[in-house]
Amino acid sequence: MKEILNIKDLRKIYHTPKEEILALDNFSYSLKEGEFVSIVGPSGCGKSTILSILSNLMEPSEGTITLKEGITVGYMLQQDCLFDFRTILDNCLLGLEIKKELTEENKQYVIHLLETYGLKDFMYRYPDNLSGGMRQRVALIRTLATKPDILLLDEPFSALDYQTRLAVSDDVYEIIKKEKKSAIMVTHDLAEAISMSDKVIVLSGRPGKIKHIYDIELSNKSNPIENRKAKEFANYYDMIWKDIDFHV
């Protein structure tokens, strides 16, 4: 697989009136085409900071980020952030409007995504007509509308109940794989990380440093729900659990 993103020696210092806080230190990783990577670690270790830097919402204090020429990034936030006064279709077209790329061809691409992933009948309805899981699917399609090569997912299922979370993680995984996207996901849910990812990056407590990178190799790898049944799953869970210091 080709390398499409190189992160080298990323460091982030937050400045307050009283002190400097080193949140992230010496983070390096090379993302490959089609790869799904999860980042886990204790609260406050800089997981979401990494995504904010990669999406240009925040400047790193040190380090470099190199994208392969032509590669673009899309960011799916923790909350779906749908506008109640816009239809589902209009919500999905918002990014294209902002980027002034709302052509008929791009609109038809979004309509195709909505039809393909079970939202055809809700296209002209409003967000309050949707379940939590459907709203997350809409949020993902809105992110896909601008045709990013890399998706950044920040705790994308945390607002959902457990059963819905399982079902939606399956949906999102299927969409990402079918659309041939690469992804970096931040999550506190180890089972979610193992069942969805090719690699899991474990960060230490603040300042966040890479403690370990696990290559997730499961027998008969399938969708996230089925992957939880793989014989290797429990072993990965135990190793990663022990690797994380939850008391930091």
GROMACS .gro file of C-alpha atoms in nm:
model
  248
    1MET     CA    1   0.000   0.000   0.000
    2LYS     CA    2   0.116   0.351  -0.081
    3GLU     CA    3   0.193   0.603   0.191
    4ILE     CA    4  -0.046   0.899   0.168
    5LEU     CA    5   0.022   1.082   0.496
    6ASN     CA    6   0.342   1.122   0.695
    7ILE     CA    7   0.337   1.265   1.047
    8LYS     CA    8   0.682   1.338   1.190
    9ASP     CA    9   0.773   1.436   1.548
   10LEU     CA   10   0.444   1.612   1.619
   11ARG     CA   11   0.444   1.818   1.938
   12LYS     CA   12   0.178   2.044   2.089
   13ILE     CA   13   0.215   2.287   2.378
   14TYR     CA   14  -0.088   2.472   2.515
   15HIS     CA   15  -0.019   2.812   2.669
   16THR     CA   16  -0.219   2.946   2.963
   17PRO     CA   17  -0.164   3.267   3.162
   18LYS     CA   18   0.010   3.062   3.433
   19GLU     CA   19   0.190   2.779   3.254
   20GLU     CA   20   0.275   2.582   2.945
   21ILE     CA   21   0.114   2.238   2.910
   22LEU     CA   22   0.283   1.980   2.689
   23ALA     CA   23  -0.013   1.782   2.553
   24LEU     CA   24   0.154   1.577   2.278
   25ASP     CA   25   0.514   1.482   2.227
   26ASN     CA   26   0.710   1.317   1.945
   27PHE     CA   27   0.412   1.163   1.764
   28SER     CA   28   0.511   1.005   1.432
   29TYR     CA   29   0.311   0.782   1.198
   30SER     CA   30   0.282   0.706   0.826
   31LEU     CA   31  -0.072   0.631   0.704
   32LYS     CA   32  -0.113   0.405   0.403
   33GLU     CA   33  -0.381   0.404   0.136
   34GLY     CA   34  -0.694   0.220   0.249
   35GLU     CA   35  -0.571   0.181   0.607
   36PHE     CA   36  -0.801   0.216   0.910
   37VAL     CA   37  -0.613   0.328   1.222
   38SER     CA   38  -0.749   0.391   1.571
   39ILE     CA   39  -0.583   0.599   1.843
   40VAL     CA   40  -0.657   0.507   2.204
   41GLY     CA   41  -0.524   0.622   2.538
   42PRO     CA   42  -0.624   0.778   2.871
   43SER     CA   43  -0.828   1.098   2.883
   44GLY     CA   44  -0.629   1.413   2.815
   45CYS     CA   45  -0.345   1.238   2.631
   46GLY     CA   46  -0.380   1.441   2.310
   47LYS     CA   47  -0.589   1.208   2.092
   48SER     CA   48  -0.830   1.475   1.966
   49THR     CA   49  -0.542   1.724   1.946
   50ILE     CA   50  -0.387   1.504   1.676
   51LEU     CA   51  -0.706   1.519   1.468
   52SER     CA   52  -0.738   1.895   1.516
   53ILE     CA   53  -0.382   1.942   1.388
   54LEU     CA   54  -0.434   1.707   1.092
   55SER     CA   55  -0.749   1.896   0.991
   56ASN     CA   56  -0.574   2.236   1.014
   57LEU     CA   57  -0.798   2.350   1.300
   58MET     CA   58  -0.485   2.388   1.514
   59GLU     CA   59  -0.117   2.452   1.450
   60PRO     CA   60   0.143   2.211   1.589
   61SER     CA   61   0.411   2.354   1.816
   62GLU     CA   62   0.669   2.139   1.638
   63GLY     CA   63   0.677   1.866   1.375
   64THR     CA   64   0.572   1.821   1.015
   65ILE     CA   65   0.270   1.679   0.833
   66THR     CA   66   0.317   1.577   0.471
   67LEU     CA   67   0.025   1.474   0.251
   68LYS     CA   68   0.084   1.302  -0.079
   69GLU     CA   69   0.001   1.537  -0.366
   70GLY     CA   70  -0.372   1.553  -0.434
   71ILE     CA   71  -0.472   1.388  -0.105
   72THR     CA   72  -0.751   1.564   0.089
   73VAL     CA   73  -0.882   1.525   0.444
   74GLY     CA   74  -1.236   1.524   0.587
   75TYR     CA   75  -1.322   1.560   0.957
   76MET     CA   76  -1.628   1.395   1.115
   77LEU     CA   77  -1.692   1.555   1.453
   78GLN     CA   78  -1.804   1.384   1.772
   79GLN     CA   79  -2.153   1.538   1.748
   80ASP     CA   80  -2.344   1.515   1.420
   81CYS     CA   81  -2.399   1.896   1.416
   82LEU     CA   82  -2.687   1.874   1.169
   83PHE     CA   83  -2.887   2.191   1.112
   84ASP     CA   84  -3.253   2.133   1.205
   85PHE     CA   85  -3.376   2.390   0.951
   86ARG     CA   86  -3.206   2.216   0.655
   87THR     CA   87  -3.325   1.897   0.490
   88ILE     CA   88  -3.103   1.588   0.504
   89LEU     CA   89  -2.989   1.650   0.147
   90ASP     CA   90  -2.917   2.017   0.218
   91ASN     CA   91  -2.720   1.922   0.531
   92CYS     CA   92  -2.508   1.686   0.321
   93LEU     CA   93  -2.446   1.959   0.061
   94LEU     CA   94  -2.325   2.213   0.318
   95GLY     CA   95  -1.952   2.141   0.278
   96LEU     CA   96  -1.978   2.170  -0.099
   97GLU     CA   97  -2.157   2.503  -0.062
   98ILE     CA   98  -1.889   2.637   0.171
   99LYS     CA   99  -1.612   2.527  -0.067
  100LYS     CA  100  -1.807   2.667  -0.364
  101GLU     CA  101  -1.803   2.325  -0.529
  102LEU     CA  102  -2.179   2.263  -0.547
  103THR     CA  103  -2.200   2.145  -0.907
  104GLU     CA  104  -2.480   1.928  -1.041
  105GLU     CA  105  -2.233   1.640  -1.070
  106ASN     CA  106  -2.134   1.671  -0.702
  107LYS     CA  107  -2.498   1.699  -0.596
  108GLN     CA  108  -2.582   1.379  -0.784
  109TYR     CA  109  -2.287   1.207  -0.610
  110VAL     CA  110  -2.434   1.299  -0.270
  111ILE     CA  111  -2.780   1.181  -0.374
  112HIS     CA  112  -2.621   0.853  -0.486
  113LEU     CA  113  -2.458   0.812  -0.142
  114LEU     CA  114  -2.788   0.877   0.036
  115GLU     CA  115  -2.966   0.625  -0.186
  116THR     CA  116  -2.690   0.365  -0.151
  117TYR     CA  117  -2.676   0.381   0.229
  118GLY     CA  118  -3.044   0.363   0.317
  119LEU     CA  119  -3.141   0.730   0.336
  120LYS     CA  120  -3.326   0.771   0.006
  121ASP     CA  121  -3.668   0.807   0.173
  122PHE     CA  122  -3.539   1.068   0.418
  123MET     CA  123  -3.358   1.294   0.172
  124TYR     CA  124  -3.612   1.574   0.190
  125ARG     CA  125  -3.702   1.533   0.555
  126TYR     CA  126  -3.542   1.714   0.850
  127PRO     CA  127  -3.298   1.583   1.114
  128ASP     CA  128  -3.562   1.557   1.387
  129ASN     CA  129  -3.722   1.276   1.184
  130LEU     CA  130  -3.408   1.060   1.217
  131SER     CA  131  -3.279   0.821   1.482
  132GLY     CA  132  -2.938   0.881   1.637
  133GLY     CA  133  -2.781   0.615   1.416
  134MET     CA  134  -2.927   0.762   1.100
  135ARG     CA  135  -2.804   1.108   1.197
  136GLN     CA  136  -2.450   0.970   1.225
  137ARG     CA  137  -2.482   0.815   0.880
  138VAL     CA  138  -2.590   1.155   0.745
  139ALA     CA  139  -2.292   1.319   0.917
  140LEU     CA  140  -2.058   1.070   0.749
  141ILE     CA  141  -2.214   1.126   0.407
  142ARG     CA  142  -2.180   1.502   0.459
  143THR     CA  143  -1.810   1.444   0.523
  144LEU     CA  144  -1.780   1.218   0.217
  145ALA     CA  145  -1.956   1.475  -0.004
  146THR     CA  146  -1.634   1.667  -0.066
  147LYS     CA  147  -1.461   1.340  -0.165
  148PRO     CA  148  -1.182   1.334   0.095
  149ASP     CA  149  -0.921   1.059   0.071
  150ILE     CA  150  -0.864   1.045   0.449
  151LEU     CA  151  -1.142   1.055   0.708
  152LEU     CA  152  -1.074   1.178   1.060
  153LEU     CA  153  -1.329   1.037   1.306
  154ASP     CA  154  -1.345   1.186   1.656
  155GLU     CA  155  -1.539   0.952   1.888
  156PRO     CA  156  -1.804   0.918   1.615
  157PHE     CA  157  -2.034   0.682   1.808
  158SER     CA  158  -2.001   0.812   2.164
  159ALA     CA  159  -2.345   0.978   2.174
  160LEU     CA  160  -2.526   0.653   2.083
  161ASP     CA  161  -2.662   0.378   2.303
  162TYR     CA  162  -2.472   0.048   2.299
  163GLN     CA  163  -2.686  -0.145   2.051
  164THR     CA  164  -2.712   0.148   1.811
  165ARG     CA  165  -2.338   0.205   1.846
  166LEU     CA  166  -2.266  -0.150   1.731
  167ALA     CA  167  -2.498  -0.123   1.433
  168VAL     CA  168  -2.371   0.219   1.325
  169SER     CA  169  -2.006   0.116   1.360
  170ASP     CA  170  -2.087  -0.162   1.112
  171ASP     CA  171  -2.255   0.089   0.878
  172VAL     CA  172  -1.969   0.339   0.896
  173TYR     CA  173  -1.707   0.068   0.848
  174GLU     CA  174  -1.891  -0.065   0.543
  175ILE     CA  175  -1.922   0.281   0.389
  176ILE     CA  176  -1.555   0.367   0.447
  177LYS     CA  177  -1.437   0.037   0.296
  178LYS     CA  178  -1.681   0.049   0.004
  179GLU     CA  179  -1.582   0.407  -0.079
  180LYS     CA  180  -1.214   0.306  -0.047
  181LYS     CA  181  -1.119   0.569   0.209
  182SER     CA  182  -0.840   0.572   0.465
  183ALA     CA  183  -0.937   0.659   0.821
  184ILE     CA  184  -0.792   0.770   1.154
  185MET     CA  185  -1.035   0.727   1.444
  186VAL     CA  186  -1.004   0.846   1.803
  187THR     CA  187  -1.201   0.636   2.051
  188HIS     CA  188  -1.212   0.536   2.419
  189ASP     CA  189  -1.379   0.206   2.326
  190LEU     CA  190  -1.110  -0.061   2.291
  191ALA     CA  191  -1.350  -0.318   2.142
  192GLU     CA  192  -1.452  -0.065   1.881
  193ALA     CA  193  -1.089   0.011   1.796
  194ILE     CA  194  -0.988  -0.357   1.764
  195SER     CA  195  -1.294  -0.462   1.565
  196MET     CA  196  -1.267  -0.179   1.310
  197SER     CA  197  -0.895  -0.119   1.269
  198ASP     CA  198  -0.593  -0.247   1.083
  199LYS     CA  199  -0.369  -0.087   1.347
  200VAL     CA  200  -0.430   0.049   1.697
  201ILE     CA  201  -0.198   0.321   1.831
  202VAL     CA  202  -0.179   0.336   2.212
  203LEU     CA  203  -0.080   0.670   2.364
  204SER     CA  204   0.062   0.728   2.710
  205GLY     CA  205  -0.085   0.976   2.956
  206ARG     CA  206  -0.010   1.346   2.905
  207PRO     CA  207   0.209   1.432   2.732
  208GLY     CA  208   0.080   1.181   2.479
  209LYS     CA  209   0.358   0.964   2.337
  210ILE     CA  210   0.325   0.643   2.139
  211LYS     CA  211   0.359   0.346   2.375
  212HIS     CA  212   0.277   0.074   2.125
  213ILE     CA  213   0.134   0.018   1.778
  214TYR     CA  214  -0.064  -0.305   1.738
  215ASP     CA  215  -0.114  -0.473   1.402
  216ILE     CA  216  -0.464  -0.617   1.429
  217GLU     CA  217  -0.474  -0.955   1.257
  218LEU     CA  218  -0.804  -1.137   1.305
  219SER     CA  219  -0.915  -1.471   1.162
  220ASN     CA  220  -1.181  -1.438   0.890
  221LYS     CA  221  -1.183  -1.058   0.921
  222SER     CA  222  -1.528  -0.923   0.838
  223ASN     CA  223  -1.747  -0.645   0.975
  224PRO     CA  224  -1.692  -0.502   1.326
  225ILE     CA  225  -1.967  -0.708   1.493
  226GLU     CA  226  -1.833  -1.036   1.351
  227ASN     CA  227  -1.471  -0.933   1.422
  228ARG     CA  228  -1.551  -0.926   1.795
  229LYS     CA  229  -1.607  -1.302   1.774
  230ALA     CA  230  -1.258  -1.374   1.635
  231LYS     CA  231  -1.041  -1.595   1.856
  232GLU     CA  232  -0.764  -1.330   1.867
  233PHE     CA  233  -0.997  -1.049   1.977
  234ALA     CA  234  -0.982  -1.110   2.354
  235ASN     CA  235  -0.603  -1.134   2.349
  236TYR     CA  236  -0.569  -0.796   2.174
  237TYR     CA  237  -0.816  -0.647   2.420
  238ASP     CA  238  -0.619  -0.771   2.722
  239MET     CA  239  -0.286  -0.647   2.584
  240ILE     CA  240  -0.416  -0.301   2.496
  241TRP     CA  241  -0.605  -0.270   2.827
  242LYS     CA  242  -0.284  -0.340   3.019
  243ASP     CA  243  -0.096  -0.093   2.798
  244ILE     CA  244  -0.323   0.197   2.894
  245ASP     CA  245  -0.283   0.368   3.229
  246PHE     CA  246  -0.641   0.467   3.306
  247HIS     CA  247  -0.538   0.634   3.631
  248VAL     CA  248  -0.341   0.914   3.459
   0.00000   0.00000   0.00000
